[in-house]
XYZ file of C-alpha atoms in Angstrom:
418
model
C 161.292 95.465 82.509
C 158.916 93.134 81.751
C 156.367 94.139 79.281
C 153.360 91.877 80.193
C 154.255 92.659 84.722
C 154.281 96.303 83.790
C 151.337 96.327 82.038
C 149.213 93.948 84.691
C 150.637 96.455 87.148
C 149.137 99.698 85.207
C 145.773 98.041 85.263
C 146.337 97.703 89.492
C 146.625 100.871 89.368
C 143.885 102.061 87.143
C 141.497 101.975 90.567
C 143.761 104.739 91.873
C 143.650 107.636 89.424
C 146.485 109.968 89.590
C 144.190 113.053 91.571
C 143.572 110.413 94.701
C 147.397 109.117 95.232
C 148.255 113.065 94.594
C 146.941 115.552 97.142
C 147.094 119.575 96.735
C 147.981 119.278 101.230
C 150.959 118.054 103.380
C 149.933 115.903 106.264
C 152.605 115.363 109.715
C 152.614 110.759 108.942
C 155.983 110.523 111.987
C 154.681 112.724 114.863
C 153.966 110.474 118.081
C 152.088 112.334 121.502
C 154.994 113.503 124.035
C 155.567 111.031 125.921
C 155.281 111.633 130.533
C 160.018 110.434 130.561
C 160.564 113.144 127.767
C 158.845 115.709 130.091
C 160.887 114.868 132.611
C 163.889 114.679 130.986
C 166.338 117.133 130.115
C 168.830 116.570 126.885
C 172.566 116.182 128.281
C 173.670 119.528 126.188
C 171.429 121.645 128.414
C 173.533 120.103 131.081
C 176.999 121.648 130.476
C 178.414 123.908 128.747
C 178.567 124.011 124.917
C 182.128 124.148 122.915
C 184.691 126.947 121.874
C 184.444 129.173 118.962
C 185.942 127.708 115.283
C 187.498 129.945 112.810
C 185.811 128.080 110.255
C 182.464 125.867 110.423
C 182.113 122.175 110.243
C 179.633 120.099 109.536
C 178.209 118.315 112.345
C 179.908 115.295 113.732
C 176.039 113.746 112.888
C 176.170 114.395 109.439
C 179.606 112.948 108.297
C 177.844 111.267 106.182
C 177.228 113.373 103.089
C 180.064 113.372 101.739
C 180.933 113.439 98.015
C 181.225 110.267 96.424
C 184.783 110.491 94.473
C 185.308 107.954 91.389
C 188.111 108.156 90.327
C 190.559 106.613 86.801
C 193.449 104.813 88.865
C 196.072 104.741 85.860
C 195.728 107.650 85.269
C 196.251 110.034 88.769
C 194.678 113.740 89.501
C 191.457 112.153 87.114
C 187.931 111.380 87.646
C 185.096 113.212 89.861
C 183.042 113.580 92.867
C 179.460 113.407 93.128
C 177.381 116.014 95.291
C 174.418 113.766 97.352
C 171.641 114.854 95.919
C 169.047 113.022 97.103
C 170.777 114.681 100.983
C 170.066 117.860 100.626
C 166.837 120.761 100.627
C 166.894 123.085 99.426
C 168.936 124.717 95.459
C 171.955 126.096 97.074
C 174.665 123.481 96.616
C 177.525 123.923 99.460
C 180.195 124.511 98.442
C 182.208 121.482 99.616
C 179.827 119.188 98.182
C 179.891 120.722 94.939
C 180.992 118.491 92.388
C 184.397 118.046 90.706
C 185.620 116.862 87.219
C 189.242 116.777 86.749
C 192.029 115.419 84.463
C 194.854 115.997 86.143
C 194.128 116.839 89.251
C 193.776 119.854 91.362
C 196.300 122.406 90.890
C 198.356 124.682 93.788
C 198.060 127.929 92.675
C 199.409 131.310 94.349
C 196.680 134.624 93.592
C 199.843 136.836 94.007
C 201.328 135.593 90.607
C 198.296 134.109 88.983
C 197.550 136.663 85.532
C 195.167 135.759 83.370
C 196.072 136.802 79.774
C 193.462 138.076 76.635
C 195.367 138.593 73.264
C 195.611 136.896 70.233
C 192.764 138.754 67.145
C 192.393 141.872 69.493
C 193.769 145.545 70.052
C 195.883 144.985 73.005
C 196.650 142.287 74.453
C 196.432 143.192 78.052
C 197.336 140.657 81.358
C 195.191 140.935 84.883
C 196.446 140.389 88.037
C 193.233 139.050 90.295
C 194.259 141.500 91.878
C 193.175 143.575 89.381
C 189.995 141.769 88.565
C 189.051 142.609 92.397
C 189.146 146.527 91.525
C 186.886 145.801 88.327
C 182.831 146.521 88.604
C 181.938 142.757 89.798
C 178.089 140.676 89.493
C 177.035 138.071 90.616
C 174.609 134.651 89.817
C 173.214 132.404 90.845
C 173.175 129.425 88.249
C 173.723 126.067 88.147
C 176.733 124.350 86.203
C 176.557 120.421 85.220
C 179.997 118.211 83.880
C 178.111 116.722 80.038
C 178.752 113.511 81.210
C 176.642 113.478 84.155
C 173.971 110.739 84.488
C 175.728 109.306 81.266
C 175.245 105.693 82.894
C 171.420 106.124 81.396
C 173.349 105.023 77.959
C 173.804 101.443 79.144
C 171.459 99.602 78.201
C 170.614 97.996 81.876
C 170.071 100.266 84.643
C 172.632 101.427 87.372
C 171.887 100.733 90.835
C 172.968 103.352 92.305
C 171.723 106.814 94.393
C 170.552 109.693 92.717
C 173.161 111.597 92.914
C 175.943 109.146 91.921
C 174.665 109.131 88.818
C 173.053 112.299 88.020
C 175.006 114.412 91.103
C 178.170 115.504 88.296
C 175.652 119.344 88.721
C 175.373 121.352 91.565
C 173.813 125.063 91.683
C 175.382 128.063 93.377
C 176.460 131.772 93.561
C 179.041 133.499 91.580
C 180.083 136.344 92.356
C 183.219 137.856 89.428
C 183.765 140.566 86.575
C 181.779 139.996 83.706
C 184.317 139.507 80.577
C 183.067 141.720 78.335
C 184.414 144.449 80.318
C 188.130 143.077 80.228
C 187.893 142.075 76.139
C 186.256 145.649 74.982
C 189.324 147.107 76.982
C 191.428 144.738 74.822
C 189.760 145.893 71.672
C 188.237 143.281 69.662
C 189.343 142.721 65.499
C 186.430 142.260 63.198
C 188.243 139.143 62.105
C 187.934 137.320 65.730
C 184.868 134.974 66.251
C 186.238 132.396 69.347
C 187.839 132.503 71.690
C 190.275 129.748 73.455
C 190.908 129.476 77.006
C 193.262 127.942 78.262
C 193.598 126.487 82.082
C 196.451 126.834 83.893
C 196.701 122.987 86.011
C 198.946 119.999 84.584
C 196.574 119.259 82.076
C 196.060 122.634 79.917
C 193.058 121.951 79.210
C 191.496 124.452 76.396
C 188.495 124.483 75.171
C 187.228 126.652 71.956
C 183.996 129.147 72.977
C 182.172 131.353 70.191
C 182.637 135.350 71.140
C 179.033 135.709 70.760
C 178.433 133.807 74.295
C 181.756 135.719 75.978
C 180.072 139.221 75.631
C 176.569 137.738 76.625
C 177.050 136.434 79.752
C 180.230 135.421 80.331
C 181.763 135.959 84.087
C 185.313 135.280 85.465
C 184.336 134.246 88.844
C 186.020 134.668 91.776
C 183.460 133.812 94.320
C 181.241 130.758 95.255
C 177.892 131.383 97.350
C 179.806 134.690 99.233
C 183.711 133.199 99.995
C 186.588 132.736 97.475
C 186.305 129.752 94.900
C 187.905 127.052 96.549
C 190.981 125.466 94.435
C 188.609 122.263 92.987
C 186.816 124.618 91.606
C 188.984 127.258 89.986
C 190.643 129.031 92.737
C 191.286 131.750 92.087
C 189.792 132.073 88.919
C 187.530 130.678 86.810
C 185.218 130.711 83.592
C 182.240 131.041 84.174
C 179.132 130.559 81.030
C 175.679 130.282 82.759
C 174.303 126.931 81.133
C 176.630 125.620 79.453
C 178.521 121.738 79.330
C 180.567 122.079 82.487
C 183.717 121.376 80.341
C 183.467 125.442 79.119
C 183.788 126.439 82.617
C 187.189 126.424 82.575
C 188.598 126.460 86.145
C 192.074 128.251 86.954
C 191.690 129.974 83.990
C 194.830 131.301 82.540
C 194.639 133.004 79.028
C 192.154 133.538 76.291
C 193.024 133.723 73.315
C 190.834 135.220 70.471
C 190.929 133.376 67.198
C 188.962 132.745 63.202
C 188.169 129.685 64.237
C 187.346 127.340 66.637
C 190.912 124.767 68.208
C 189.440 121.590 67.431
C 191.184 120.220 70.982
C 190.729 117.266 72.592
C 188.502 117.412 75.082
C 185.747 118.928 72.352
C 186.407 116.552 69.658
C 187.428 112.984 70.841
C 185.319 113.638 73.822
C 182.328 115.742 74.844
C 180.561 115.264 71.764
C 178.095 112.096 70.547
C 177.960 109.626 67.942
C 175.312 109.659 65.748
C 173.329 106.846 64.335
C 174.346 108.818 60.867
C 178.145 108.004 61.837
C 178.765 112.312 62.341
C 179.456 114.032 65.850
C 177.466 116.639 67.454
C 179.563 119.040 68.728
C 180.095 122.088 69.965
C 176.560 121.662 71.815
C 176.736 123.825 74.608
C 173.860 124.390 75.626
C 172.737 121.931 78.724
C 168.756 121.138 77.405
C 166.557 120.524 80.332
C 166.631 117.938 82.804
C 164.864 116.651 86.248
C 165.183 113.970 88.480
C 163.469 113.494 91.667
C 165.827 113.474 94.411
C 163.252 112.216 97.604
C 161.630 109.486 97.467
C 164.472 107.480 95.123
C 166.390 104.257 94.502
C 167.676 103.014 97.821
C 165.408 104.746 100.105
C 162.755 102.296 101.303
C 159.158 103.953 102.223
C 157.796 102.359 105.541
C 154.968 99.526 104.613
C 152.450 101.197 106.272
C 150.200 104.283 104.051
C 150.962 107.584 104.482
C 151.939 110.946 102.258
C 155.365 111.710 101.330
C 156.734 114.664 99.836
C 157.776 113.571 96.098
C 160.412 116.095 95.651
C 163.836 116.942 93.473
C 165.199 119.583 90.920
C 164.713 121.226 87.212
C 167.312 122.740 85.563
C 168.034 124.175 81.993
C 170.748 125.396 80.449
C 167.597 127.642 78.048
C 166.732 130.064 80.489
C 163.849 129.787 83.736
C 161.861 126.324 84.143
C 157.902 126.305 83.530
C 156.754 123.214 85.751
C 158.471 120.169 86.316
C 155.371 117.101 86.116
C 155.317 113.943 88.296
C 153.736 110.928 87.121
C 153.227 107.990 89.762
C 152.199 105.098 86.785
C 155.187 105.108 84.733
C 154.170 108.860 82.337
C 150.189 107.706 81.415
C 149.595 110.410 83.669
C 150.713 112.912 84.966
C 150.363 115.962 87.533
C 151.643 119.158 87.870
C 154.381 120.106 90.824
C 154.888 123.061 92.331
C 157.518 124.885 91.845
C 159.128 126.579 94.964
C 160.087 130.441 95.052
C 162.422 132.129 93.376
C 162.391 130.252 89.996
C 165.499 131.158 88.379
C 167.347 131.100 85.168
C 169.547 129.188 84.676
C 169.934 128.347 88.110
C 167.993 125.004 90.105
C 164.387 124.434 91.021
C 163.164 122.370 94.043
C 159.888 120.984 93.350
C 157.531 118.737 95.297
C 154.252 117.518 95.088
C 152.500 115.172 97.975
C 151.844 111.589 97.536
C 149.884 109.631 99.191
C 151.150 106.001 99.116
C 149.332 102.935 100.516
C 151.624 100.120 99.845
C 150.214 100.156 95.687
C 153.290 99.291 93.056
C 154.557 102.721 91.222
C 156.383 103.556 89.243
C 157.584 107.373 90.119
C 158.807 110.166 86.682
C 159.888 113.960 86.710
C 159.606 115.426 83.955
C 160.599 119.243 82.983
C 160.096 122.189 80.715
C 161.745 125.249 80.252
C 160.658 128.943 79.019
C 161.627 127.412 75.186
C 158.506 125.110 75.434
C 161.572 122.473 75.144
C 160.356 118.914 77.539
C 162.374 116.556 78.756
C 161.968 113.807 76.474
C 161.880 109.742 77.660
C 164.590 107.892 77.635
C 162.820 106.150 73.848
C 162.237 109.437 72.368
C 165.985 110.800 73.708
C 167.762 107.436 72.440
C 165.314 107.416 68.973
C 167.053 111.025 68.224
C 170.584 110.765 69.255
C 171.356 106.346 69.343
C 173.080 104.142 71.693
C 176.415 105.293 71.038
C 176.608 109.058 73.130
C 177.725 109.239 75.865
C 177.549 112.287 76.537
C 174.675 114.596 76.967
C 171.663 112.565 79.202
C 169.188 114.422 79.967
C 166.210 111.897 79.644
C 162.899 110.916 82.046
C 164.537 108.708 84.848
C 161.656 106.671 86.450
C 161.495 104.696 89.741
C 160.355 101.468 90.739
C 158.910 101.451 93.882
C 157.110 97.923 94.950
C 154.522 96.873 97.658
C 157.257 96.244 100.183
C 158.491 100.555 99.713
C 161.568 99.361 97.902
C 162.292 101.325 95.249
C 164.820 100.666 92.348
C 165.581 102.221 88.615
C 164.061 101.006 85.856
C 164.055 101.548 81.966
C 160.210 102.563 80.818
């Protein structure tokens, strides 16, 4: 963006301090008086019987455009992603049918009656566990997000991409996962003293496998069988996936079939050539499992338009951190010169989406909306300049910088770098 233009527009905003544009209350902005015609006319839905029961509920036909956006690799069938439309959703739980996907070789068809989990390697007693056997163990539930390490990677580009918020940042979703604490099974097998890592392998056509430190598996890892109360869907790991709260998506191995305990990491493709960051020193940043604090204003956001009239808009979005709970989210309307703390919706959970909101008085003025999250460790989401100064510009993964939405005087919203 032209710096002199930005400066002049900021000067334009000096007369509208944040305390006057962010309000402490909310007002309706679109309500209209009841018309006489509406009072006297019954809608069609009241003049006939409704439709029959269904075996499995589906969204309204009027919401058919709320879908995952698919971006597939045409040269490698089954390789690609689908994005969660974050800007179309409210609350913090992602519907199962809209949970993002990342597949390396398609979605396997796995019969749960024949699928088993094998734990072997440096254990006293190698064991296998059928799905029915897993269901007999004590189960726990955990609401947490899963985020692909490649989420938001368009931010590394030299020019900002002009796509809907979910189409850039929607490789993250939040759900309630239920399953068996992995430590129960590892302790049953007996962990030998030499075991420091486990190689987790999926039963998909790519035989995806990654190395994981034992400490995390004994801490809060879950063999997830259920997602938001129902059995996992095939695209999210049916019949069982490894869940590592707060860690990048690739290590939450779907269709899990084996955990092999070893002394050293295996240095697989997906922990060397992929999901690592090349630093300015020429060294690779590897095994950066924890997803750092991040936030995103989902509404208003790029692609939306504010009507050309003064009004109060609810600035709302999502924040999350792999380090724990979100402590606060601040919002700026002037490109980061001043900040106001947003309201966090309860409950604020560990390693889970937190919804934030703030009423904003827009009067047709130029603005740059931003949000920045701070988690309970004190880590604050960095600006884009700070992130690039620390990590260089050769990275492809783990982008968590502040996102800036520019709103011009006509209410048009675009993505800019500040």
